[in-house]
Amino acid sequence: MPRCGAGGPCVWIRALSQPQRHGRKPWRGVRVVVLLLHALFIGAVFLLNPTLQRQIHEAKWYIILYGLLVLLTLVQYLYTATSSPGYLPDMLTAGSRMHATFINTTTLSKQANSKSGSLNSAMSRSKIDQQNPQSTTALLLQQTMDLYPPGTSTRDFTCSYCRLIQPPRTKHCHDCDKCVLQFDHHCVWLGTCIAKRNYCRFWWYIFEQTVLTVWTVAFYIQFFYLGIVVSWWKFAIGIVLLVALILILVVLLPLLIFHAYLALTNQTTYEIARRKRISYLREVPSRVHPFSKGICRNLYDLCISKQRGFFLEAVPPLEVLQARARPYTCRDVISCRCC
């Protein structure tokens, strides 16, 4: 019978049975402001530049393509803002119903080398269905702790707010008042956390937003390049909006490049910013990306994989991380080690 201690199975059962606390709700006005800013920048350039009004009739495909990009960007924004990043309580609920899947890299590597091809911690659906909730929760607890290096204490990774054991790469978000799986950051402009389950949507949003901003800047530059005669106040408004768009682009472009790098290496903003404070990452060599499975596999797992449920990654053993730290050789390049 599992013991009811700090972070033990009984705590998990109480957390699942009690109603979840609600964090600070996202300010709805932020999303309205974002939509209004799109209308301001895009509407102003059409009002200031009469040549664009002629292009609507002469080159419809060009304006239609721009309009589709605007619509796609706004839809992607709302889709990302209303999507779930993947909360730990949701995973526990799904796990208690046997819909959660735990990926243990160390165990999977042993499975590939074994003849039987069976996981020691895996249990058949029929056996689990026969167990009571407390046994199921104890199994989830054991599977979560198996993701950490041997000898890890549950007390070290128990959230002081939720009183739940956090799997690797999980962090408590004070804005959402929940623990978030593979936490990247909490986006104020979207009003939600960015994590594993909505990270791909977030990347596509900032990509589309960057392309839209570049295209709109080109429209404003065209307005000034043609030397269209307008009143001074319209000219001043055009200058202010162009400068504002350039400043937005200066932020968006590095952000897009940075998150593309994170996606390729399977890292998060939180892990890079707090690497020295995360206990299981302190001993990892600085040039090693501990959770990376190669560029192709990282992108596949992030955006293409159709697997359902919650997928958790184990902390690789120290010897595996040290092996990854060795310099690249010609053989590694030929074998596409980075991929």
Coordinates of C-alpha atoms in Angstrom, one line a residue:
M1 CA 0.0 0.0 0.0
P2 CA 1.6 3.3 -1.0
R3 CA 2.4 5.7 1.8
C4 CA 0.8 9.1 2.0
G5 CA 3.7 11.5 2.3
A6 CA 4.8 14.8 0.9
G7 CA 4.3 14.5 -2.9
G8 CA 3.0 10.9 -2.5
P9 CA 0.2 9.2 -4.3
C10 CA -2.5 10.4 -1.9
V11 CA -1.5 14.0 -2.6
W12 CA -2.1 13.3 -6.3
I13 CA -5.5 11.8 -5.6
R14 CA -6.5 14.8 -3.5
A15 CA -5.3 17.1 -6.3
L16 CA -7.3 15.3 -8.9
S17 CA -10.5 15.2 -6.7
Q18 CA -10.3 18.9 -5.7
P19 CA -11.3 21.7 -8.0
Q20 CA -8.4 23.4 -9.6
R21 CA -7.5 27.0 -8.6
H22 CA -7.7 29.6 -11.3
G23 CA -4.8 31.9 -11.9
R24 CA -4.9 35.4 -13.2
K25 CA -7.2 35.4 -16.2
P26 CA -5.6 36.8 -19.3
W27 CA -6.6 40.4 -19.9
R28 CA -9.1 40.2 -22.8
G29 CA -8.2 43.8 -23.7
V30 CA -4.7 42.7 -24.8
R31 CA -6.2 40.6 -27.6
V32 CA -8.5 43.3 -28.6
V33 CA -5.6 45.7 -28.7
V34 CA -3.6 43.3 -31.0
L35 CA -6.5 43.1 -33.4
L36 CA -7.0 46.9 -33.4
L37 CA -3.3 47.4 -34.1
H38 CA -3.5 45.2 -37.2
A39 CA -6.5 47.2 -38.3
L40 CA -4.6 50.5 -37.7
F41 CA -1.4 49.6 -39.5
I42 CA -3.0 47.9 -42.4
G43 CA -6.0 50.3 -42.8
A44 CA -3.7 53.4 -42.6
V45 CA -1.4 52.3 -45.5
F46 CA -4.4 51.8 -47.8
L47 CA -5.8 55.2 -46.8
L48 CA -2.5 57.0 -47.3
N49 CA -1.4 55.3 -50.5
P50 CA -3.9 55.7 -53.4
T51 CA -1.8 53.5 -55.6
L52 CA -2.8 50.5 -53.5
Q53 CA -6.5 51.3 -54.2
R54 CA -5.7 51.1 -57.9
Q55 CA -3.9 47.8 -57.4
I56 CA -7.1 46.4 -55.9
H57 CA -8.6 46.6 -59.4
E58 CA -5.5 46.1 -61.5
A59 CA -3.6 43.4 -59.6
K60 CA -6.3 41.7 -57.6
W61 CA -4.2 38.5 -57.0
Y62 CA -1.5 40.6 -55.2
I63 CA -4.0 42.3 -52.8
I64 CA -5.9 39.1 -52.4
L65 CA -2.7 37.3 -51.4
Y66 CA -1.9 40.0 -48.9
G67 CA -5.5 39.8 -47.5
L68 CA -5.2 36.1 -47.1
L69 CA -2.0 36.5 -45.1
V70 CA -3.7 39.1 -42.8
L71 CA -6.6 36.7 -42.2
L72 CA -4.3 33.7 -41.7
T73 CA -2.2 35.6 -39.2
L74 CA -5.2 36.7 -37.1
V75 CA -6.7 33.2 -37.2
Q76 CA -3.3 31.8 -36.1
Y77 CA -3.1 34.3 -33.3
L78 CA -6.5 33.5 -31.9
Y79 CA -5.9 29.7 -32.4
T80 CA -2.7 29.9 -30.4
A81 CA -4.1 32.2 -27.7
T82 CA -7.0 29.9 -27.0
S83 CA -5.0 26.6 -27.2
S84 CA -3.8 24.6 -24.1
P85 CA -0.1 24.5 -23.5
G86 CA -0.4 21.2 -21.6
Y87 CA -1.0 21.5 -17.9
L88 CA 0.2 18.9 -15.3
P89 CA -3.3 18.5 -13.7
D90 CA -4.7 17.6 -17.2
M91 CA -2.0 15.0 -17.6
L92 CA -2.8 13.5 -14.3
T93 CA -6.4 13.3 -15.2
A94 CA -5.6 11.7 -18.5
G95 CA -3.1 9.4 -16.9
S96 CA -5.7 8.2 -14.3
R97 CA -7.9 7.3 -17.3
M98 CA -5.0 5.5 -19.0
H99 CA -4.6 8.0 -21.8
A100 CA -1.2 9.3 -20.8
T101 CA 2.0 8.0 -22.4
F102 CA 5.4 8.3 -20.7
I103 CA 8.5 8.3 -22.9
N104 CA 11.6 7.3 -21.0
T105 CA 14.6 7.6 -23.3
T106 CA 16.8 5.3 -21.1
T107 CA 14.1 2.6 -20.9
L108 CA 13.4 2.8 -24.7
S109 CA 17.1 2.4 -25.4
K110 CA 17.2 -0.7 -23.2
Q111 CA 14.1 -2.0 -25.0
A112 CA 15.8 -1.7 -28.4
N113 CA 18.7 -3.8 -27.2
S114 CA 16.6 -6.4 -25.4
K115 CA 15.1 -9.5 -27.2
S116 CA 11.9 -9.4 -25.3
G117 CA 11.1 -5.9 -26.3
S118 CA 8.9 -5.2 -23.3
L119 CA 9.2 -2.3 -20.8
N120 CA 9.6 -3.1 -17.2
S121 CA 7.3 -0.3 -16.2
A122 CA 4.7 -0.9 -18.8
M123 CA 1.4 -2.6 -17.9
S124 CA -1.3 -3.9 -20.1
R125 CA -4.6 -2.0 -20.3
S126 CA -6.5 -4.9 -18.9
K127 CA -4.4 -5.1 -15.8
I128 CA -4.5 -1.4 -15.1
D129 CA -8.3 -1.2 -15.5
Q130 CA -8.6 -3.7 -12.7
Q131 CA -6.6 -1.5 -10.3
N132 CA -8.1 1.1 -8.0
P133 CA -7.3 4.8 -8.5
Q134 CA -4.7 4.9 -5.7
S135 CA -2.7 2.1 -7.4
T136 CA -3.0 3.9 -10.7
T137 CA -1.8 7.1 -9.2
A138 CA 1.1 5.3 -7.5
L139 CA 2.0 3.9 -11.0
L140 CA 2.0 7.4 -12.4
L141 CA 4.2 8.6 -9.6
Q142 CA 6.7 5.8 -10.2
Q143 CA 6.7 6.4 -13.9
T144 CA 7.3 10.1 -13.3
M145 CA 10.2 9.5 -11.0
D146 CA 11.7 7.1 -13.5
L147 CA 12.2 10.0 -15.8
Y148 CA 14.8 11.5 -13.4
P149 CA 18.3 10.1 -12.7
P150 CA 18.5 7.3 -10.1
G151 CA 18.4 8.4 -6.5
T152 CA 16.3 11.5 -7.1
S153 CA 14.1 12.5 -4.2
T154 CA 10.5 13.3 -4.8
R155 CA 10.8 16.3 -2.4
D156 CA 13.2 18.0 -4.8
F157 CA 10.7 18.1 -7.6
T158 CA 7.4 18.7 -5.7
C159 CA 5.7 21.9 -6.6
S160 CA 5.4 24.1 -3.5
Y161 CA 2.1 25.6 -4.9
C162 CA 0.3 22.6 -6.5
R163 CA 1.9 20.0 -4.2
L164 CA 2.4 17.8 -7.3
I165 CA 5.5 16.1 -8.4
Q166 CA 6.7 17.8 -11.6
P167 CA 8.0 15.7 -14.5
P168 CA 11.3 17.0 -16.1
R169 CA 11.0 20.3 -18.0
T170 CA 7.9 21.3 -16.0
K171 CA 7.4 24.7 -14.2
H172 CA 4.7 26.3 -12.2
C173 CA 3.2 29.3 -14.0
H174 CA 2.0 32.0 -11.5
D175 CA -0.2 33.6 -14.2
C176 CA -2.0 30.4 -14.9
D177 CA -1.6 29.0 -11.4
K178 CA -0.8 25.6 -12.8
C179 CA 2.3 23.5 -13.5
V180 CA 3.0 23.5 -17.3
L181 CA 4.6 20.6 -19.1
Q182 CA 7.8 21.6 -21.1
F183 CA 7.3 25.2 -20.1
D184 CA 8.8 27.8 -22.4
H185 CA 7.4 31.1 -21.3
H186 CA 4.1 32.9 -20.5
C187 CA 3.2 35.2 -23.4
V188 CA 1.4 38.3 -22.2
W189 CA 0.3 39.2 -25.7
L190 CA -1.3 35.8 -26.2
G191 CA -2.6 35.6 -22.6
T192 CA -1.4 32.0 -22.3
C193 CA 1.6 29.9 -21.6
I194 CA 3.7 28.6 -24.5
A195 CA 4.8 25.0 -24.0
K196 CA 5.0 21.6 -25.8
R197 CA 1.3 21.3 -26.9
N198 CA 1.1 24.8 -28.5
Y199 CA 4.7 25.6 -29.3
C200 CA 4.4 24.7 -33.0
R201 CA 1.4 27.0 -33.3
F202 CA 3.2 29.8 -31.6
W203 CA 6.2 29.5 -34.0
W204 CA 4.0 29.6 -37.0
Y205 CA 2.2 32.6 -35.6
I206 CA 5.4 34.7 -35.2
F207 CA 6.5 33.5 -38.6
E208 CA 3.3 34.7 -40.3
Q209 CA 3.4 37.9 -38.2
T210 CA 7.0 38.6 -39.3
V211 CA 6.1 38.1 -43.0
L212 CA 3.0 40.3 -42.7
T213 CA 5.1 43.0 -41.0
V214 CA 7.7 42.9 -43.7
W215 CA 5.1 43.2 -46.4
T216 CA 3.3 46.1 -44.7
V217 CA 6.6 47.9 -44.2
A218 CA 7.2 47.5 -48.0
F219 CA 3.8 49.2 -48.6
Y220 CA 4.7 52.1 -46.4
I221 CA 8.1 52.5 -48.1
Q222 CA 6.4 52.4 -51.5
F223 CA 4.2 55.3 -50.3
F224 CA 7.2 57.5 -49.4
Y225 CA 9.2 56.3 -52.4
L226 CA 6.6 57.4 -54.9
G227 CA 6.5 60.8 -53.4
I228 CA 2.7 61.0 -53.3
V229 CA 1.6 64.5 -52.4
V230 CA -0.5 64.4 -49.2
S231 CA -1.2 66.8 -46.4
W232 CA 1.5 67.2 -43.7
W233 CA -0.5 65.4 -41.0
K234 CA -1.0 62.4 -43.2
F235 CA 2.7 62.4 -44.0
A236 CA 3.5 62.6 -40.2
I237 CA 1.2 59.7 -39.4
G238 CA 2.8 57.6 -42.1
I239 CA 6.3 58.3 -40.6
V240 CA 5.2 57.4 -37.1
L241 CA 3.5 54.2 -38.2
L242 CA 6.5 53.2 -40.4
V243 CA 8.9 53.7 -37.5
A244 CA 6.6 51.7 -35.2
L245 CA 6.5 48.9 -37.7
I246 CA 10.3 48.8 -38.0
L247 CA 10.6 48.6 -34.2
I248 CA 8.1 45.8 -34.1
L249 CA 10.1 44.0 -36.9
V250 CA 13.3 44.5 -35.0
V251 CA 11.7 42.5 -32.1
L252 CA 9.9 39.9 -34.3
L253 CA 12.8 38.8 -36.5
P254 CA 15.3 37.9 -33.7
L255 CA 12.4 36.3 -31.8
L256 CA 11.6 34.1 -34.8
I257 CA 15.3 33.1 -35.3
F258 CA 15.7 32.4 -31.6
H259 CA 12.6 30.1 -31.4
A260 CA 13.6 28.4 -34.6
Y261 CA 16.9 27.5 -32.9
L262 CA 15.0 26.3 -29.8
A263 CA 12.8 24.1 -32.0
L264 CA 15.7 22.6 -33.9
T265 CA 17.6 21.7 -30.7
N266 CA 14.5 20.8 -28.5
Q267 CA 15.2 23.5 -25.9
T268 CA 13.0 26.0 -24.1
T269 CA 13.4 29.6 -23.2
Y270 CA 13.1 28.8 -19.5
E271 CA 15.8 26.1 -19.7
I272 CA 18.3 28.5 -21.4
A273 CA 17.6 31.3 -19.0
R274 CA 17.6 29.2 -15.8
R275 CA 20.0 26.4 -16.8
K276 CA 22.2 26.9 -13.7
R277 CA 19.1 26.8 -11.4
I278 CA 17.6 23.6 -12.8
S279 CA 19.2 20.9 -10.7
Y280 CA 19.3 18.1 -13.4
L281 CA 20.8 20.5 -16.0
R282 CA 23.7 21.8 -13.8
E283 CA 26.1 19.0 -14.7
V284 CA 25.2 19.0 -18.4
P285 CA 28.0 20.4 -20.6
S286 CA 27.2 23.8 -21.9
R287 CA 27.3 22.9 -25.6
V288 CA 25.1 19.8 -25.1
H289 CA 21.4 19.9 -25.7
P290 CA 20.2 17.1 -23.4
F291 CA 16.8 16.5 -24.8
S292 CA 17.6 16.8 -28.5
K293 CA 17.0 13.7 -30.6
G294 CA 18.4 15.3 -33.8
I295 CA 17.0 18.1 -36.0
C296 CA 14.7 15.9 -38.0
R297 CA 13.3 14.0 -35.0
N298 CA 12.9 17.2 -33.0
L299 CA 10.8 18.9 -35.7
Y300 CA 8.8 15.7 -36.3
D301 CA 7.9 15.3 -32.6
L302 CA 7.1 19.0 -32.3
C303 CA 4.8 19.6 -35.4
I304 CA 4.2 16.5 -37.4
S305 CA 3.7 13.6 -34.9
K306 CA 0.1 12.5 -34.6
Q307 CA 0.6 10.6 -31.4
R308 CA -2.0 11.4 -28.7
G309 CA -1.7 12.0 -25.0
F310 CA 1.1 13.6 -23.0
F311 CA 4.6 12.7 -23.8
L312 CA 7.3 13.2 -21.2
E313 CA 11.0 13.0 -21.8
A314 CA 13.5 11.5 -19.4
V315 CA 16.7 13.2 -18.3
P316 CA 19.5 11.3 -20.2
P317 CA 22.2 9.7 -18.2
L318 CA 25.4 11.7 -17.6
E319 CA 27.5 9.3 -19.7
V320 CA 25.2 9.9 -22.7
L321 CA 25.5 13.6 -22.3
Q322 CA 29.3 13.4 -22.0
A323 CA 29.4 11.4 -25.2
R324 CA 27.4 14.1 -27.0
A325 CA 29.9 16.7 -25.9
R326 CA 32.7 15.2 -28.0
P327 CA 33.8 17.2 -31.0
Y328 CA 32.4 16.4 -34.4
T329 CA 34.4 14.4 -36.8
C330 CA 34.2 13.8 -40.6
R331 CA 32.5 10.5 -39.8
D332 CA 29.8 12.3 -37.8
V333 CA 29.2 14.8 -40.6
I334 CA 28.8 12.0 -43.1
S335 CA 26.4 10.1 -40.8
C336 CA 24.4 13.3 -40.1
R337 CA 25.0 13.1 -36.4
C338 CA 23.2 16.4 -35.8
C339 CA 20.1 15.1 -37.6

